[in-house]
Short mmCIF file of C-alpha atoms in Angstrom, two decimals:
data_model
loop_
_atom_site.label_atom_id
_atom_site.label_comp_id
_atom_site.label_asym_id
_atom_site.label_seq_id
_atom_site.Cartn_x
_atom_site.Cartn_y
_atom_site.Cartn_z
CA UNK A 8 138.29 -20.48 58.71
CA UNK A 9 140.16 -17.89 56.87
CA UNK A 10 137.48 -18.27 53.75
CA UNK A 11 134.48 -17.74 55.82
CA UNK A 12 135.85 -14.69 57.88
CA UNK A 13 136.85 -13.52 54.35
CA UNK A 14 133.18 -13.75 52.83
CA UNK A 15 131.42 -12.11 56.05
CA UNK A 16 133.64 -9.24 55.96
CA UNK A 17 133.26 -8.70 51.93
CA UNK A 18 129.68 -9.36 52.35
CA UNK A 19 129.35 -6.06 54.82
CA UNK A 20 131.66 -4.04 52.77
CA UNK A 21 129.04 -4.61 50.01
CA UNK A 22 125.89 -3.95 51.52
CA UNK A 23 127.36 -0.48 53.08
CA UNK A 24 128.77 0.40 49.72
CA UNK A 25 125.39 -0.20 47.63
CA UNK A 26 124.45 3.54 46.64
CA UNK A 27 128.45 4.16 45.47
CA UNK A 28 127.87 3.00 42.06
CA UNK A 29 130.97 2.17 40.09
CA UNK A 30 133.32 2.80 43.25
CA UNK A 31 135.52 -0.46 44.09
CA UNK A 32 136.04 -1.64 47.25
CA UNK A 33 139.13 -3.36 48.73
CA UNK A 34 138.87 -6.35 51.75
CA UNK A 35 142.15 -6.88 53.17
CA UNK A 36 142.93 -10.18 55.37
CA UNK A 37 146.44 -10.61 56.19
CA UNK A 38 148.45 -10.37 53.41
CA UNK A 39 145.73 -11.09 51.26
CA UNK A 40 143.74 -8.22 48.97
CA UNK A 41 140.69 -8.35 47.16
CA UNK A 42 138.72 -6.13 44.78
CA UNK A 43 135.33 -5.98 44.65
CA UNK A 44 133.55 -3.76 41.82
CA UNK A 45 130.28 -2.54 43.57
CA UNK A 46 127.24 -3.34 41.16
CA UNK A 47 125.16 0.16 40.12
CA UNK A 48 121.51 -0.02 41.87
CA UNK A 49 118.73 0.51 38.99
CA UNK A 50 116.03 2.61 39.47
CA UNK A 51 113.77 2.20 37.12
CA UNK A 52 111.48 4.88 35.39
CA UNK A 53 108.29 4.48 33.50
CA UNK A 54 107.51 7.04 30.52
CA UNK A 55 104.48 8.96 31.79
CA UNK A 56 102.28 8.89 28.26
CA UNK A 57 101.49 11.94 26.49
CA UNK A 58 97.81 11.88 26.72
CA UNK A 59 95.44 8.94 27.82
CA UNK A 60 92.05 8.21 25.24
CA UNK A 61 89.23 7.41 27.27
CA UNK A 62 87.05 4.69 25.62
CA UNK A 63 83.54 5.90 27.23
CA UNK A 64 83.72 9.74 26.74
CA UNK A 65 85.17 9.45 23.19
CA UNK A 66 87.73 12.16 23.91
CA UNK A 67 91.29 12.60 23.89
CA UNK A 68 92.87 13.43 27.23
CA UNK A 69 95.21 15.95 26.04
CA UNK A 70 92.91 19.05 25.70
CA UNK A 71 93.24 22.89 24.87
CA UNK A 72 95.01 24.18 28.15
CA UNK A 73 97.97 26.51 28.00
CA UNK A 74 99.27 28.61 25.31
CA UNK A 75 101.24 25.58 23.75
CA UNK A 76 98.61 23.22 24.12
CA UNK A 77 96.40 25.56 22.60
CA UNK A 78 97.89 26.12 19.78
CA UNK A 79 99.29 22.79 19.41
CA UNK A 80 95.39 21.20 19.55
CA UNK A 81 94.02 24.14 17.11
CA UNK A 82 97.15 22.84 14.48
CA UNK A 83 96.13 19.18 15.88
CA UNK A 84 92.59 18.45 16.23
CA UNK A 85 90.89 15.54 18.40
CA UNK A 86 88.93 14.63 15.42
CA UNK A 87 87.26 14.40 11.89
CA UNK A 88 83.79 13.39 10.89
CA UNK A 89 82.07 12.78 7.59
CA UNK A 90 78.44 13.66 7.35
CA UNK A 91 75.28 13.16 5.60
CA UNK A 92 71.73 14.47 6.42
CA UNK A 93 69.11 17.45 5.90
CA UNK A 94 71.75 19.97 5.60
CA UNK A 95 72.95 18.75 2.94
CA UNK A 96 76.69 16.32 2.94
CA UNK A 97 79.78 16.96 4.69
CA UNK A 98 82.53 17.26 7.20
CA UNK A 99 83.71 19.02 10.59
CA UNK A 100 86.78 19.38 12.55
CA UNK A 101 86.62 18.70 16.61
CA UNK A 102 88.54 20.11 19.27
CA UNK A 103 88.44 18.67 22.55
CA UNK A 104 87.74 21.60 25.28
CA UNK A 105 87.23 18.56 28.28
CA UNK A 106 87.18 14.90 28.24
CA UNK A 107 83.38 16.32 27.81
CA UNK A 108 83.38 18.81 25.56
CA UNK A 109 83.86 19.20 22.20
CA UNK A 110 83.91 22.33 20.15
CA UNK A 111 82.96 21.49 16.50
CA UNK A 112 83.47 23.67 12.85
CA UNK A 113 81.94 22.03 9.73
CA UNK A 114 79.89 22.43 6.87
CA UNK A 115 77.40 20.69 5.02
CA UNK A 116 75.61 21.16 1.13
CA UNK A 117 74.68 20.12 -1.74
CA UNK A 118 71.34 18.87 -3.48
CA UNK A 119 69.56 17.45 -0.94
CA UNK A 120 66.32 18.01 -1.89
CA UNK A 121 65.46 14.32 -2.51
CA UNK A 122 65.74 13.78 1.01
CA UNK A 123 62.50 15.57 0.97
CA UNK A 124 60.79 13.59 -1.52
CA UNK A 125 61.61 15.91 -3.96
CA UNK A 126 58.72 18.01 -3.77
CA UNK A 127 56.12 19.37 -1.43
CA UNK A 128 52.76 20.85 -1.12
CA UNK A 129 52.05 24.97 -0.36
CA UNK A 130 48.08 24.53 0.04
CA UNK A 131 46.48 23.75 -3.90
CA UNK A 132 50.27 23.50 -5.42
CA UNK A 133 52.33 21.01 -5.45
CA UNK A 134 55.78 21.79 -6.07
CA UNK A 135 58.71 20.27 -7.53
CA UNK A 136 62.05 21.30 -5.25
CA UNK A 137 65.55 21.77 -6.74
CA UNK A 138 68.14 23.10 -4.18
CA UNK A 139 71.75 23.86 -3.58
CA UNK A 140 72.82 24.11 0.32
CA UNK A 141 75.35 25.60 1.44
CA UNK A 142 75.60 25.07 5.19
CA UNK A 143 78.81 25.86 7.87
CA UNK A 144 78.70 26.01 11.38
CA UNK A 145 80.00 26.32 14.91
CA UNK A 146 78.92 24.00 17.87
CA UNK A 147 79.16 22.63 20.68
CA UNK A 148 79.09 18.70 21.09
CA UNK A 149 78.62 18.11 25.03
CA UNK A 150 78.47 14.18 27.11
CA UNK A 151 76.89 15.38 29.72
CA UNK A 152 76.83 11.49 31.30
CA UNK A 153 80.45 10.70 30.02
CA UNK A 154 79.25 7.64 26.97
CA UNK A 155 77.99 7.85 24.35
CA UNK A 156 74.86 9.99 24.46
CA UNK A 157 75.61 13.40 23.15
CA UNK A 158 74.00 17.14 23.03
CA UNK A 159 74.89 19.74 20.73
CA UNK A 160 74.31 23.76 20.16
CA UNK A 161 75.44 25.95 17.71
CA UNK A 162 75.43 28.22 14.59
CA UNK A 163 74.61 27.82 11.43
CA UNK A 164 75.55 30.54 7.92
CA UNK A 165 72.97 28.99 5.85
CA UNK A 166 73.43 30.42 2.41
CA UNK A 167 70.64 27.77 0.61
CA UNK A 168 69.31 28.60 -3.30
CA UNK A 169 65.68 26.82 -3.30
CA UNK A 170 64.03 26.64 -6.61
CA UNK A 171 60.95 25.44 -7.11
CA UNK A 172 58.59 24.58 -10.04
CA UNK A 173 54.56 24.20 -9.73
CA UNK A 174 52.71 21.11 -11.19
CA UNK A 175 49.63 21.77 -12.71
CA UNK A 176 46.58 19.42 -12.01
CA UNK A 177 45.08 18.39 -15.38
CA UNK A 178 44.49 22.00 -17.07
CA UNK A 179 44.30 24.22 -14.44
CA UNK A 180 46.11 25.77 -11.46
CA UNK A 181 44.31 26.00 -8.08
CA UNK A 182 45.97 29.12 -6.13
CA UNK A 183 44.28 30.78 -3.68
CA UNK A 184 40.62 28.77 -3.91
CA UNK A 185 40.70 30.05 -7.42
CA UNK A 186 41.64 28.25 -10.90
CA UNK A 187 43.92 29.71 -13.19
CA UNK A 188 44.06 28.08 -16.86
CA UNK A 189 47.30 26.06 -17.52
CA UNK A 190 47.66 27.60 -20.60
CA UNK A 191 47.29 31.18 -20.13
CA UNK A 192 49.46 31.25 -17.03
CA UNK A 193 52.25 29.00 -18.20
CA UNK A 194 54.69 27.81 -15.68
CA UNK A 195 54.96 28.50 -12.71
CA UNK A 196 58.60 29.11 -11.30
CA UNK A 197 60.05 30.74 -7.93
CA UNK A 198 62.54 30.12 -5.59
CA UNK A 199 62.42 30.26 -1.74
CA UNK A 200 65.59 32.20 0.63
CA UNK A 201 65.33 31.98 4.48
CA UNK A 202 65.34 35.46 6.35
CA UNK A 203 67.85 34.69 9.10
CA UNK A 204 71.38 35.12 8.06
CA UNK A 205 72.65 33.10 11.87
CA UNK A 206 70.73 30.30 12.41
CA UNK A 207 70.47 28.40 15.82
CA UNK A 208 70.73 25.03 16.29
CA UNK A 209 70.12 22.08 18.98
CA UNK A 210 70.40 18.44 18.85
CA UNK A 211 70.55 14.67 20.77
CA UNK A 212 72.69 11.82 19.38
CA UNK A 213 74.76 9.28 19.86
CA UNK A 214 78.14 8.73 19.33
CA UNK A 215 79.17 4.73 20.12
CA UNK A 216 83.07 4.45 19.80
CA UNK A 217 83.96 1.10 17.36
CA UNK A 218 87.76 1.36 18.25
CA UNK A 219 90.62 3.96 19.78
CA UNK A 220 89.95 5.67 16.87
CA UNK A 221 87.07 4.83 15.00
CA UNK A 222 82.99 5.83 15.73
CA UNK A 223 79.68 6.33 14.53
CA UNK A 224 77.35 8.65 15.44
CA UNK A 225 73.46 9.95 14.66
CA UNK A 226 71.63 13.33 15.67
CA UNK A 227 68.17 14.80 15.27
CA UNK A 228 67.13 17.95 15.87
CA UNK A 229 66.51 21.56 14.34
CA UNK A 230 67.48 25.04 13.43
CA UNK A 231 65.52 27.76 13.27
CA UNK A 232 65.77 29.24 9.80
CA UNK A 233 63.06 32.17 9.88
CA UNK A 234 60.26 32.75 7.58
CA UNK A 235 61.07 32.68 3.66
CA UNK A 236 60.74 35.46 1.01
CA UNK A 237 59.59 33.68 -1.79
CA UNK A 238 59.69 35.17 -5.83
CA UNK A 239 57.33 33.61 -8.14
CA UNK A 240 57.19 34.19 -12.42
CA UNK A 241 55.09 32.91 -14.76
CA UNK A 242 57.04 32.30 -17.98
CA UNK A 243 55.66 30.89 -21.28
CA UNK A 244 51.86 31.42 -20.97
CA UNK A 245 49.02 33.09 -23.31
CA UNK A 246 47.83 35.87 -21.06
CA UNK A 247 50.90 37.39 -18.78
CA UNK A 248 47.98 39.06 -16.86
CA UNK A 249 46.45 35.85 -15.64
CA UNK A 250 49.88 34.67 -15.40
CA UNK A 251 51.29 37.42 -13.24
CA UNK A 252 47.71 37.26 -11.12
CA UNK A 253 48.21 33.19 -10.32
CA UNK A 254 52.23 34.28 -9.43
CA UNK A 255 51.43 36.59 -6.59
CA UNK A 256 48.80 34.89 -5.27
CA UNK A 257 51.50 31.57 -5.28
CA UNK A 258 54.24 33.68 -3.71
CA UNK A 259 51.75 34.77 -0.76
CA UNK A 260 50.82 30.96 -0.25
CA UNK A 261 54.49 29.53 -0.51
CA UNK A 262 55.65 32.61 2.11
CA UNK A 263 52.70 31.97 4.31
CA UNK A 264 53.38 28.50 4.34
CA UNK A 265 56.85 29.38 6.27
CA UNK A 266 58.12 26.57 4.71
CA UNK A 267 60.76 24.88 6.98
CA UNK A 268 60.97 27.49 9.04
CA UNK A 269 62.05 25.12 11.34
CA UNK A 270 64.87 23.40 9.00
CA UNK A 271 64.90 19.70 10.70
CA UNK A 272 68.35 17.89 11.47
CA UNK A 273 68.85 14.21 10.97
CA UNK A 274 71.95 13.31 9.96
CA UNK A 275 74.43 9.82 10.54
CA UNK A 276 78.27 9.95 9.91
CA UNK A 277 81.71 8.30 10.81
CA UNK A 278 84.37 9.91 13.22
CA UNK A 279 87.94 9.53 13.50
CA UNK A 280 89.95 10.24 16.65
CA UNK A 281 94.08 11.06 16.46
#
């Protein structure tokens, strides 16, 4: 009898003691003492996480907000992408403004002339193209549907040398509905510089994520480059009359030809997301 009186009263003691953690508690019965050591109660607490990825949109959660988080995400971007296309090949940097919005700095060069064909016709002439692009810009990469289809805006500092070299058909030159002779005139060289100095850009894409971290994308689209100023020499001839004559009639046909004026943008590339 003296047991089970015992555990009913220790049993109360305990349950009105829970929240003093570590405090003991003593049961007297007679001339009988106990101790009981109350057991802590846990809470437990679950690490909130620094910033959540979101598989569809592509973007990292924690985004430029705040003076430390801005300067933290400029220090840290959201991502890096390797390029290849029309501009030429390259790379940008991405920082995420939204789980929608990402602002993008990059650049892109090189010969890519062969992406072209390596040449291209200007009325009569057909030319052979050499170039050396030089390409950075500023943009905007927006989901406006949250997956994986993507639009972009920007600016481009194109700074492109285009060189090009006329081809001759058989022994003549055809410029201007007129032939000059391939051997008083020579060869034919000039090269090709856009007018605009800030070039604006828009594009559609797609940007599939692969993993957490890893994604392809694709774009098309355009910038508007301006018309070109062209120069034009004839080196190497017989007669550097004729050979001047047939170079300003070719520089008037390769500037009113306005060649890509309208530069187009296709270009594929790999991302990587921190």
């Amino acid at each position: 009898m003296k047991l089970i009186k015992l555990t009913a009263i220790s049993a109360a003691v305990l349950a009105s003691s829970a929240a003093l953690a570590a405090e003991p508690v003593i049961v007297v019965d007679g001339n009988e003492a106990v101790v009981y050591e109350a057991e802590p109660v846990a809470v437990a607490y679950q690490a909130q996480p620094g910033y959540a990825y979101d598989a569809d949109a592509g973007v990292v959660g924690n985004t430029l907000g705040g003076t430390k988080g801005f300067f933290k995400q400029v220090v840290n971007p959201a991502s890096v992408s390797a390029e290849v296309g029309t501009l030429g090949y390259g790379a940008n940097i991405g920082w995420s403004l939204n789980e929608k919005t990402e602002l993008q700095a990059g650049w892109a060069g090189g010969d890519v002339a062969d992406l072209f064909g390596g040449d291209f016709d200007a009325n009569d002439i057909n030319y052979d193209v050499d170039s050396d692009f030089s390409n950075p810009y500023l943009g905007v990469q927006l989901r406006p549907t949250g997956n994986w289809f993507t639009m972009g805006a920007g600016i481009i500092v194109p700074d492109n040398d285009i060189d090009v070299t006329a081809n001759a058909e058989g022994d003549t030159y055809r410029i201007g509905g007129q032939d000059y002779k391939t051997d008083e005139v020579g060869t034919l060289k000039g090269s090709l510089e856009h007018r605009n100095k800030l070039a604006p850009y828009a594009t559609i894409g797609f940007r599939p994520n692969i993993t957490n971290n890893f994604g392809l994308f694709g774009e098309l689209g355009a910038a508007y480059m301006g018309k070109t100023n062209a120069t034009v020499s004839a080196v190497n001839g017989t007669n550097q009359a004729v050979g001047n004559a047939a170079a300003a009639e070719a520089k008037k046909e390769l500037e009113d030809k306005d060649w890509l004026e309208w530069m187009p943008i296709v270009k594929v590339g790999a991302t990587y997301r921190f």
